[in-house]
Each structure stands twice: as structure tokens, then as C-alpha cells.
């Protein structure tokens, strides 16, 4: 069965960077893209961007351009999301999600809480 | 790109039907048949309920249906059950992806 397993919770100081991993199993990794979606405490979902696991092409949300980088390692079927220059309003649960048929998300990781606090 | 507009809350009694609306623009909901809907229970990851406007993934109850008219998409849940109580988010593709603000469904 398809599974996305994310790395554990992180606590970072403002200005630092965080890198969250998402290890996929149960399907051919390079056949689907991976999106990253975050959810601030008590708030809604925010799409951060998408990466093709086939060729590494990316599409980032305009709001995060310049601060976010998404990569994949096909040898380990793992996707990564790095966010730099962290601010307190980056505190959120970060999810990876696999494409279903296009820009919709059929499988989700369990979420990774990133807390930004001085 | 602005978020899609959803009602903050809706409610219904067991067995009833409810509809959640999702209003966008001619640049997103109105232009693409790529609206999806997600159910999220507290502390859990979202779950895909509807994709490409009206299609149900395998395993999703046929009590859930999606439709679109102009710039507004809708999710209808029929035969409401207690376990349907959750937050629901719509989502549309328009060059990038935009979510609605979410709707809290309460089953009375």
C-alpha cells in the first residue's frame, strides 16, 4: 500500500532553516509528483509547491519563492522540502502529499510539526 | 492568488443532506475542471474525497458528490452520518494550487 512517512518534529530559531523529508513506498516513486502543504495552528491548508519525482521540475507558490527548495532522491524514494529564513508565522504542520491524477492529492504523509520560536 | 471562498460552518442532522460551496474566479474554478475536496478530522491528515470536480477515489462513499456551476464548485454529502463531522477544504488548480479557507461541518 502507498505510504508517505515524514521526518520528526523540529524546533528552530527565527532565521534558521529546516529540511523535512518524506519517504515514499508502495508505488513507483518516479511516476508521481509530490506536493508540500502546510497548516498553521488552527488555520487552513496552504499549498507550498510541487516537484516532479520524474525529472525534478518544480512549481513553487509565489509567496514562498526564494525561501523554499524542493528536491527528491530517487535512489531512496524520498522527497525533501527545505524552508529558509524561518519566521514565527512559519510555525505549522507540514505535509507531503502525492499526486492522485494531477494537482490533487491522493496520499498524505502524517505531517511534521515545525515550531519557530526564539 | 486569493483563497477560494467557503462558508465557515455548516450543520445538519443525521440522514439529511448538506452542500458546501466553494467560490473562485474565472481564472481558477471557472477555467479548469480540477477542483478537489478534502476531509480533515482533528489531528489527522486530509483525505481526498472528490477530484476533477466530481470523481470519487476508490473507497470513498457514494454519499459524497461534487459538482460545478460557473465559478462555484459544490460538495454534497447525503445521508449525513456522525463520522462526517470534520473540516472540509476545496482546492483548485490555476497554474498553481489554491485552497479554500475550510468549512467546519457539524452533525447535530
Short mmCIF file of C-alpha atoms in Angstrom, two decimals:
data_model
loop_
_atom_site.label_atom_id
_atom_site.label_comp_id
_atom_site.label_asym_id
_atom_site.label_seq_id
_atom_site.Cartn_x
_atom_site.Cartn_y
_atom_site.Cartn_z
CA UNK A 1 0.00 0.00 0.00
CA UNK A 2 1.10 3.56 -0.63
CA UNK A 3 2.79 5.18 2.35
CA UNK A 4 4.45 8.53 2.90
CA UNK A 5 6.46 8.70 6.11
CA UNK A 6 7.78 12.07 7.20
CA UNK A 7 10.62 13.05 9.48
CA UNK A 8 10.02 14.10 13.07
CA UNK A 9 9.09 17.38 14.70
CA UNK A 10 11.55 20.27 14.61
CA UNK A 11 12.10 23.36 16.74
CA UNK A 12 14.00 26.18 15.05
CA UNK A 13 15.00 29.73 15.86
CA UNK A 14 13.95 32.64 13.65
CA UNK A 15 16.30 32.99 10.69
CA UNK A 16 17.26 29.32 10.66
CA UNK A 17 16.43 26.71 8.02
CA UNK A 18 14.53 23.44 8.25
CA UNK A 19 14.56 20.42 5.95
CA UNK A 20 11.70 17.93 6.15
CA UNK A 21 11.85 14.52 4.49
CA UNK A 22 9.09 12.35 3.08
CA UNK A 23 9.92 8.71 2.31
CA UNK A 24 7.58 7.04 -0.15
CA UNK A 25 6.81 3.35 -0.52
CA UNK A 26 4.25 1.12 -2.19
CA UNK A 27 4.43 2.65 -5.67
CA UNK A 28 6.88 3.66 -8.39
CA UNK A 29 8.30 6.87 -6.96
CA UNK A 30 9.14 8.49 -10.28
CA UNK A 31 5.59 8.06 -11.63
CA UNK A 32 4.01 10.75 -9.46
CA UNK A 33 4.71 14.26 -8.28
CA UNK A 34 4.86 15.33 -4.65
CA UNK A 35 3.36 18.50 -3.24
CA UNK A 36 4.02 20.11 0.11
CA UNK A 37 1.12 21.61 2.04
CA UNK A 38 1.30 23.34 5.41
CA UNK A 39 -1.25 24.16 8.07
CA UNK A 40 -0.63 26.76 10.76
CA UNK A 41 -2.22 26.07 14.16
CA UNK A 42 -5.99 26.39 13.90
CA UNK A 43 -5.76 27.55 10.29
CA UNK A 44 -6.49 26.17 6.84
CA UNK A 45 -4.34 24.41 4.28
CA UNK A 46 -1.71 26.26 2.27
CA UNK A 47 -0.06 24.79 -0.81
CA UNK A 48 3.68 25.40 -0.86
CA UNK A 49 4.71 23.84 -4.13
CA UNK A 50 5.16 20.71 -6.22
CA UNK A 51 8.04 18.66 -7.53
CA UNK A 52 8.08 16.06 -10.26
CA UNK A 53 9.74 12.92 -8.97
CA UNK A 54 10.38 12.02 -12.62
CA UNK A 55 12.58 14.93 -13.66
CA UNK A 56 12.82 17.28 -10.67
CA UNK A 57 10.78 20.08 -12.24
CA UNK A 58 9.29 22.34 -9.59
CA UNK A 59 6.40 24.78 -9.22
CA UNK A 60 6.56 26.90 -6.08
CA UNK A 61 3.90 29.09 -4.55
CA UNK A 62 4.71 32.68 -5.39
CA UNK A 63 4.58 33.64 -1.71
CA UNK A 64 7.48 31.29 -0.88
CA UNK A 65 9.64 31.81 -3.97
CA UNK A 66 13.25 32.31 -2.91
CA UNK A 67 12.78 30.71 0.53
CA UNK A 68 11.73 27.18 -0.37
CA UNK A 69 13.53 24.40 -2.22
CA UNK A 70 12.03 21.01 -3.02
CA UNK A 71 14.18 18.09 -4.08
CA UNK A 72 13.94 14.34 -4.49
CA UNK A 73 16.33 11.42 -4.13
CA UNK A 74 15.11 8.69 -6.45
CA UNK A 75 17.61 6.19 -5.04
CA UNK A 76 15.79 6.26 -1.70
CA UNK A 77 12.31 7.33 -2.92
CA UNK A 78 12.47 10.35 -0.66
CA UNK A 79 11.26 13.89 -1.20
CA UNK A 80 12.63 16.86 0.72
CA UNK A 81 11.37 20.36 1.46
CA UNK A 82 13.77 22.99 2.78
CA UNK A 83 12.48 26.31 4.06
CA UNK A 84 14.99 29.08 4.86
CA UNK A 85 14.91 32.32 6.82
CA UNK A 86 12.26 30.93 9.14
CA UNK A 87 9.82 33.30 10.84
CA UNK A 88 7.34 32.72 13.63
CA UNK A 89 4.49 32.56 11.14
CA UNK A 90 6.16 29.54 9.50
CA UNK A 91 5.13 27.55 12.58
CA UNK A 92 2.87 24.87 11.13
CA UNK A 93 2.35 21.21 10.42
CA UNK A 94 4.00 20.43 7.10
CA UNK A 95 2.55 17.64 4.95
CA UNK A 96 3.86 15.94 1.86
CA UNK A 97 1.19 14.63 -0.49
CA UNK A 98 1.35 12.50 -3.62
CA UNK A 99 -0.46 13.39 -6.81
CA UNK A 100 -3.64 11.44 -7.48
CA UNK A 101 -4.48 12.29 -11.08
CA UNK A 102 -2.99 15.73 -11.44
CA UNK A 103 -2.88 18.61 -9.00
CA UNK A 104 -4.90 16.73 -6.42
CA UNK A 105 -3.51 14.84 -3.52
CA UNK A 106 -4.45 11.22 -3.05
CA UNK A 107 -1.98 10.18 -0.36
CA UNK A 108 -0.63 12.23 2.52
CA UNK A 109 2.19 11.91 4.98
CA UNK A 110 1.47 12.02 8.69
CA UNK A 111 2.66 15.61 8.99
CA UNK A 112 5.70 17.20 10.59
CA UNK A 113 5.31 19.96 13.17
CA UNK A 114 7.83 22.74 12.71
CA UNK A 115 7.91 25.27 15.52
CA UNK A 116 9.77 28.54 15.04
CA UNK A 117 10.48 30.24 18.31
CA UNK A 118 13.24 32.24 19.92
CA UNK B 1 -3.74 34.29 -5.96
CA UNK B 2 -6.59 34.60 -3.46
CA UNK B 3 -8.01 31.71 -1.48
CA UNK B 4 -11.26 30.18 -2.62
CA UNK B 5 -14.30 31.22 -0.57
CA UNK B 6 -16.10 28.65 1.57
CA UNK B 7 -18.66 29.12 4.34
CA UNK B 8 -17.01 28.91 7.74
CA UNK B 9 -19.51 26.38 9.02
CA UNK B 10 -22.46 24.25 8.02
CA UNK B 11 -24.55 21.83 10.03
CA UNK B 12 -27.10 19.12 9.51
CA UNK B 13 -28.87 16.29 11.27
CA UNK B 14 -28.15 12.61 10.69
CA UNK B 15 -29.75 11.41 7.48
CA UNK B 16 -30.02 14.88 5.97
CA UNK B 17 -28.08 16.27 3.03
CA UNK B 18 -25.81 19.29 3.14
CA UNK B 19 -23.94 21.23 0.47
CA UNK B 20 -20.70 23.15 0.89
CA UNK B 21 -19.95 25.80 -1.70
CA UNK B 22 -16.55 26.91 -2.95
CA UNK B 23 -16.42 30.12 -4.91
CA UNK B 24 -13.47 31.09 -7.04
CA UNK B 25 -12.98 33.10 -10.19
CA UNK B 26 -12.93 32.61 -13.94
CA UNK B 27 -9.15 32.12 -13.57
CA UNK B 28 -9.34 29.08 -11.32
CA UNK B 29 -12.60 27.21 -10.57
CA UNK B 30 -14.27 28.57 -13.68
CA UNK B 31 -11.44 27.71 -16.06
CA UNK B 32 -10.37 24.25 -15.02
CA UNK B 33 -12.22 21.06 -14.14
CA UNK B 34 -9.60 20.46 -11.46
CA UNK B 35 -11.47 21.10 -8.23
CA UNK B 36 -10.79 18.62 -5.45
CA UNK B 37 -12.28 18.27 -1.97
CA UNK B 38 -10.62 17.09 1.23
CA UNK B 39 -11.98 15.91 4.57
CA UNK B 40 -9.87 16.51 7.66
CA UNK B 41 -10.62 15.18 11.12
CA UNK B 42 -8.89 16.88 14.08
CA UNK B 43 -5.23 15.97 14.34
CA UNK B 44 -5.30 13.94 11.14
CA UNK B 45 -4.00 14.43 7.63
CA UNK B 46 -6.53 15.49 4.99
CA UNK B 47 -8.23 12.81 2.89
CA UNK B 48 -9.14 13.18 -0.78
CA UNK B 49 -12.92 12.86 -1.23
CA UNK B 50 -13.55 14.28 -4.73
CA UNK B 51 -11.18 15.03 -7.61
CA UNK B 52 -11.60 16.59 -11.05
CA UNK B 53 -14.80 18.19 -9.87
CA UNK B 54 -17.00 15.15 -9.49
CA UNK B 55 -14.93 11.95 -9.40
CA UNK B 56 -14.67 9.82 -6.28
CA UNK B 57 -11.47 7.96 -5.42
CA UNK B 58 -11.76 4.26 -4.74
CA UNK B 59 -13.11 3.65 -1.26
CA UNK B 60 -14.92 6.96 -0.83
CA UNK B 61 -18.63 6.58 -0.09
CA UNK B 62 -21.06 7.46 -2.87
CA UNK B 63 -22.79 9.71 -0.32
CA UNK B 64 -20.18 12.28 -1.34
CA UNK B 65 -20.64 14.04 -4.66
CA UNK B 66 -19.16 17.07 -6.38
CA UNK B 67 -20.39 19.49 -8.99
CA UNK B 68 -19.59 22.86 -10.52
CA UNK B 69 -21.52 25.76 -11.95
CA UNK B 70 -19.60 28.69 -13.33
CA UNK B 71 -17.04 29.84 -10.78
CA UNK B 72 -18.59 27.89 -7.89
CA UNK B 73 -17.92 24.27 -7.02
CA UNK B 74 -20.01 22.33 -4.53
CA UNK B 75 -19.62 19.28 -2.33
CA UNK B 76 -22.82 17.50 -1.33
CA UNK B 77 -22.97 14.92 1.43
CA UNK B 78 -26.17 12.91 1.54
CA UNK B 79 -27.40 10.66 4.34
CA UNK B 80 -25.31 12.59 6.86
CA UNK B 81 -23.56 10.44 9.46
CA UNK B 82 -21.82 11.31 12.71
CA UNK B 83 -18.41 10.40 11.28
CA UNK B 84 -18.84 13.03 8.55
CA UNK B 85 -18.26 15.72 11.17
CA UNK B 86 -14.96 17.25 10.09
CA UNK B 87 -13.38 20.17 8.28
CA UNK B 88 -13.74 20.23 4.51
CA UNK B 89 -11.47 22.05 2.08
CA UNK B 90 -11.87 22.71 -1.60
CA UNK B 91 -8.88 23.11 -3.86
CA UNK B 92 -8.37 24.27 -7.42
CA UNK B 93 -5.52 24.34 -9.87
CA UNK B 94 -4.85 27.51 -11.84
CA UNK B 95 -1.20 27.45 -12.72
CA UNK B 96 -0.60 26.98 -9.05
CA UNK B 97 -2.81 25.46 -6.40
CA UNK B 98 -5.20 27.37 -4.17
CA UNK B 99 -7.24 26.05 -1.25
CA UNK B 100 -10.45 27.33 0.23
CA UNK B 101 -10.47 28.56 3.80
CA UNK B 102 -12.24 25.44 5.02
CA UNK B 103 -15.73 24.64 6.28
CA UNK B 104 -16.47 23.04 9.63
CA UNK B 105 -19.29 20.52 9.30
CA UNK B 106 -21.23 19.81 12.47
CA UNK B 107 -23.57 16.84 12.62
CA UNK B 108 -26.28 17.79 15.11
#
